[in-house]
GROMACS .gro file of C-alpha atoms in nm:
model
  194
    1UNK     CA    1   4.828  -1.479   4.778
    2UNK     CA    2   4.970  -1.466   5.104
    3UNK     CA    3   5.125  -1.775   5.248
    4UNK     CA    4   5.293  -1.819   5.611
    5UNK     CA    5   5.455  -2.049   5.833
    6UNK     CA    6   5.160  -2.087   6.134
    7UNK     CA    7   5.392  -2.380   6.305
    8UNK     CA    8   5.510  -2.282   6.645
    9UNK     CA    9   5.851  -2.118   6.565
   10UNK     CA   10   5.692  -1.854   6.425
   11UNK     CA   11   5.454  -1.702   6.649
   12UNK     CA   12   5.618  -1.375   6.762
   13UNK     CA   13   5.636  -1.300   6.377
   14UNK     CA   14   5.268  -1.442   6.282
   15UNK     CA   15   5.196  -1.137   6.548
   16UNK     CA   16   5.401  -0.936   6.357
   17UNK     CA   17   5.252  -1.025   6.045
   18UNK     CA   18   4.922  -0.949   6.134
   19UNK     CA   19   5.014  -0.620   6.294
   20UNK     CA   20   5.213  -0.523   5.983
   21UNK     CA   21   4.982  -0.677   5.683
   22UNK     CA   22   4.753  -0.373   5.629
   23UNK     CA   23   5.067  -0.222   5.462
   24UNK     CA   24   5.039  -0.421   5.116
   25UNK     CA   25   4.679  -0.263   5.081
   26UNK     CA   26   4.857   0.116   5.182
   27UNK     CA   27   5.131   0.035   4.901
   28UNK     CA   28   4.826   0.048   4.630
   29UNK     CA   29   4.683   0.322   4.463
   30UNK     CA   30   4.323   0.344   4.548
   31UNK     CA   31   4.233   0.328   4.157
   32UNK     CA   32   4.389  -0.071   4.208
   33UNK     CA   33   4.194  -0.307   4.352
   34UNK     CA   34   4.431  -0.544   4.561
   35UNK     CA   35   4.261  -0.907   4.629
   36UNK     CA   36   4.412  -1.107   4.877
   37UNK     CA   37   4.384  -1.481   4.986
   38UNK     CA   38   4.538  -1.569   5.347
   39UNK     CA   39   4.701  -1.901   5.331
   40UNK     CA   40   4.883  -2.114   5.601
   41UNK     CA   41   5.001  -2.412   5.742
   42UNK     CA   42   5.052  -2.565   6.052
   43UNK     CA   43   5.011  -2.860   6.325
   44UNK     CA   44   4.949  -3.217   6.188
   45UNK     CA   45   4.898  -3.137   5.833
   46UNK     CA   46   4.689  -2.819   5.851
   47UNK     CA   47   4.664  -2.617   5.569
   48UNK     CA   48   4.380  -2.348   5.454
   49UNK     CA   49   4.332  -2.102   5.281
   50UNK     CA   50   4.073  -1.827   5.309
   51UNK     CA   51   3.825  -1.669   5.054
   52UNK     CA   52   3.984  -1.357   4.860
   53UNK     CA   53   3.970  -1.007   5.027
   54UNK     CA   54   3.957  -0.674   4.963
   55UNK     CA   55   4.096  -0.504   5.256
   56UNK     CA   56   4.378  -0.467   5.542
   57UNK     CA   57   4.029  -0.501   5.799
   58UNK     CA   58   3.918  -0.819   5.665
   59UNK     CA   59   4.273  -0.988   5.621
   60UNK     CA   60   4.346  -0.856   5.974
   61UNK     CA   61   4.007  -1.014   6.073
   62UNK     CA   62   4.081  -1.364   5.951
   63UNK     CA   63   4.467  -1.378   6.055
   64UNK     CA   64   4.347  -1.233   6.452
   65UNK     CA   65   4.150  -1.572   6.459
   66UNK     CA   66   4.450  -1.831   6.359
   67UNK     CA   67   4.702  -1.969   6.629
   68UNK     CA   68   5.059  -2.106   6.578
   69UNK     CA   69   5.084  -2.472   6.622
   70UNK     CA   70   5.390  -2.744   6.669
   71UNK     CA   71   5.413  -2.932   6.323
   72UNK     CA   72   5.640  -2.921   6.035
   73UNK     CA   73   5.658  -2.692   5.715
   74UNK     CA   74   5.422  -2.814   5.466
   75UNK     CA   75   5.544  -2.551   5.159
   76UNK     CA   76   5.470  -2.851   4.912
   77UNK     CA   77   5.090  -2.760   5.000
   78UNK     CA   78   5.136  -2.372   4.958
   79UNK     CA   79   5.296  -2.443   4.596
   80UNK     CA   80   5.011  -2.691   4.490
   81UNK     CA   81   4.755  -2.445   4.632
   82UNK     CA   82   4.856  -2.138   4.446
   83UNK     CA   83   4.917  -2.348   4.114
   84UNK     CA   84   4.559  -2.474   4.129
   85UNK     CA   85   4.408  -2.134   4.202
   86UNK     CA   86   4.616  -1.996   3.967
   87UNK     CA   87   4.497  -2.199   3.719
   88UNK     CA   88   4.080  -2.099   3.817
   89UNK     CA   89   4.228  -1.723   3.791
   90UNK     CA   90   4.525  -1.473   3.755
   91UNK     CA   91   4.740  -1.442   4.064
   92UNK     CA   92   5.015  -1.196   4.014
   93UNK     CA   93   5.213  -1.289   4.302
   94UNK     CA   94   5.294  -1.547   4.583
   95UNK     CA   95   5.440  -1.406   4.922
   96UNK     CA   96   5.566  -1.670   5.127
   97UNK     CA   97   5.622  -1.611   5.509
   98UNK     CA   98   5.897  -1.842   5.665
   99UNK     CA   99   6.168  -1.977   5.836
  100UNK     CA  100   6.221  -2.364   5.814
  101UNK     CA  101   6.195  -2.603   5.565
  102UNK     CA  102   6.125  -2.975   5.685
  103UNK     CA  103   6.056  -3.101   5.296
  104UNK     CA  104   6.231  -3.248   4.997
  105UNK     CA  105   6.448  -2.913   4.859
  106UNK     CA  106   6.460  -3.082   4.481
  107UNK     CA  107   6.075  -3.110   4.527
  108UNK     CA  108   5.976  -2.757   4.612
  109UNK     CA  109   6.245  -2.626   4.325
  110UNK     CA  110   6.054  -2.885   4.099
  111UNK     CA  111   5.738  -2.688   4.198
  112UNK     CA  112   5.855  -2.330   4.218
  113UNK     CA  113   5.981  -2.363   3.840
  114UNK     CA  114   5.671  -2.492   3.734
  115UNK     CA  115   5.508  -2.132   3.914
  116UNK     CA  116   5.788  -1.987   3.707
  117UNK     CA  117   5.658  -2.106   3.393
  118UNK     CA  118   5.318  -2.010   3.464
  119UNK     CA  119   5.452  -1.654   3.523
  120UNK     CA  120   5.378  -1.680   3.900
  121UNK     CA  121   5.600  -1.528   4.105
  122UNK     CA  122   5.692  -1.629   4.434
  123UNK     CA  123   5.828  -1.355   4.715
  124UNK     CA  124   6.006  -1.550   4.925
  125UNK     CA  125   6.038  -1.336   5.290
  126UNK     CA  126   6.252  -1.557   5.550
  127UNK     CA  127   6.285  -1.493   5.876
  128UNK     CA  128   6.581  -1.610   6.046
  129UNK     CA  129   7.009  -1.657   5.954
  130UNK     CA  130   6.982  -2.056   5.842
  131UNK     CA  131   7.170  -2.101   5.569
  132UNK     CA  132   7.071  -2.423   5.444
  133UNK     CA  133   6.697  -2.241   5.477
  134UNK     CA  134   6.822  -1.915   5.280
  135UNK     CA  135   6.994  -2.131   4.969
  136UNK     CA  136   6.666  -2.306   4.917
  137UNK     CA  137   6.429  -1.994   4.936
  138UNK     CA  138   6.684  -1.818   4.708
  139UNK     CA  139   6.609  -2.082   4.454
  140UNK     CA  140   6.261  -2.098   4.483
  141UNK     CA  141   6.214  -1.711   4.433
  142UNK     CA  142   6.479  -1.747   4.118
  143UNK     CA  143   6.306  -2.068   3.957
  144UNK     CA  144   5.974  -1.857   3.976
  145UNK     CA  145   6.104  -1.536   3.879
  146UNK     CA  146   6.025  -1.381   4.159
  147UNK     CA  147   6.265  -1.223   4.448
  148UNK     CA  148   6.416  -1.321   4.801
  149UNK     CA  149   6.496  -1.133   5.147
  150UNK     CA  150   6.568  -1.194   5.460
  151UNK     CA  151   6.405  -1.002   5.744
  152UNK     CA  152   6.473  -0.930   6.139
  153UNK     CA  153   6.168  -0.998   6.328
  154UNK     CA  154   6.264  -0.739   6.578
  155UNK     CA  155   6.298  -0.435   6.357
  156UNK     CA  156   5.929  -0.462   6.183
  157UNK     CA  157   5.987  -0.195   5.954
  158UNK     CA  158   6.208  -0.443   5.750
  159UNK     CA  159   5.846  -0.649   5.692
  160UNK     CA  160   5.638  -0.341   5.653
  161UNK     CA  161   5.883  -0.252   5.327
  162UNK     CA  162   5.849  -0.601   5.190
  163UNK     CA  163   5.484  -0.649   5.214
  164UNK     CA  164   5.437  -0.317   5.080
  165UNK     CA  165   5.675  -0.377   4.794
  166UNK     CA  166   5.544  -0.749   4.708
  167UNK     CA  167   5.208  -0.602   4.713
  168UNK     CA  168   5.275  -0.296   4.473
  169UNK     CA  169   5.431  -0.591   4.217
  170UNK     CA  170   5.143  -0.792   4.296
  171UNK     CA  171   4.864  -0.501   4.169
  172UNK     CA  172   5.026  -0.286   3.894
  173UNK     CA  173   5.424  -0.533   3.851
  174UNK     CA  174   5.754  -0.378   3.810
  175UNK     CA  175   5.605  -0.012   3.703
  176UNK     CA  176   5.447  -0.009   4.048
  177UNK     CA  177   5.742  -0.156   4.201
  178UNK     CA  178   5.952   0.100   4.046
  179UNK     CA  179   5.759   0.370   4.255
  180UNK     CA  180   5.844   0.208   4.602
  181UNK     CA  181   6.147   0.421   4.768
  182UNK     CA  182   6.242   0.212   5.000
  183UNK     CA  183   6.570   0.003   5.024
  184UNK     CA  184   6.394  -0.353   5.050
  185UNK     CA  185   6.185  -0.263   4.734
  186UNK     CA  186   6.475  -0.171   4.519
  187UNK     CA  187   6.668  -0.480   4.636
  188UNK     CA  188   6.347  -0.686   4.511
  189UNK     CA  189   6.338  -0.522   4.198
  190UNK     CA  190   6.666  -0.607   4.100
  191UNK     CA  191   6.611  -0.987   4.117
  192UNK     CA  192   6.331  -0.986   3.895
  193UNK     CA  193   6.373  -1.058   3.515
  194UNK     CA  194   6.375  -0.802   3.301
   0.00000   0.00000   0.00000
């Protein structure tokens, strides 16, 4: 599952993200089958998710038609979503897209544990230096088992790695992750549970 921020802060990197997002299907072997659902928030309490895809085209195709609006973070919904379709079928992997939270912290680490004791791992990607933002996604990724990092919009290589790393633990888990060279998949690895 792929989950992002769509509220108005982050519109340079929702156009970075959809540039960028064809990577997590180049990061799989083409014996794996990646599936991908986009999800996202925004506006006055906005949040959808799309039907599961196969392909960089067809995520590319449904994030080209979505718009950043004003509202506040509603990562509550993400966490609820991905537990219920978790529950309807196996999802390997969360990556969450963001740079704000506007929520109850003790709520979402409430949540992300109980994704943690499903064995659903959240990839927490943040955009941005806040601190106060950084502690929380931290704990989110650790509660779930999953990994942090912190990315600069402006060098979009940094995202590339991530998405391509999340997305080779997300079809074939740490053994494909091992195979990843780069810096940002290593650093992911190493937060994961053994």
């Amino acid at each position: 599952m792929f989950a992002l921020d769509a509220t108005m802060s982050r519109q340079p990197t929702w156009d970075l993200a959809c540039s960028l997002q064809a990577e997590m299907f180049r990061a799989i072997p083409r014996s794996s089958a990646l599936q991908v659902q986009l999800l996202y928030f925004r506006g006055f309490g906005e949040c959808r998710a799309s039907k599961w895809v196969l392909d960089g085209g067809a995520l590319a195709k449904l994030m080209s038609g979505i718009d950043c609006r004003g509202g506040h973070t509603q990562i509550s919904k993400v966490f609820a979503h991905a537990r219920a379709e978790h529950a309807k079928r196996r999802i390997n992997a969360v990556i969450y897209v963001g740079d704000a939270i506007e929520e109850n912290v003790d709520a979402l680490s409430e949540m992300a544990g109980q994704l943690g004791l499903l064995n659903l791992p959240l990839f927490v990607f943040q955009e941005g230096q806040d601190a106060r933002v950084e502690a929380a996604f931290r704990d989110f990724a650790r509660l779930s088992k999953g990994a942090y990092a912190r990315f600069n919009a402006s060098a979009p290589q940094e995202l590339a790695a991530l998405l391509k790393a999340a997305a080779a633990y997300a079809s074939g888990g740490k053994d494909l992750l091992e195979l990843q060279i780069s810096g940002q998949a290593r650093a992911l690895l190493a937060q994961l549970p053994p």
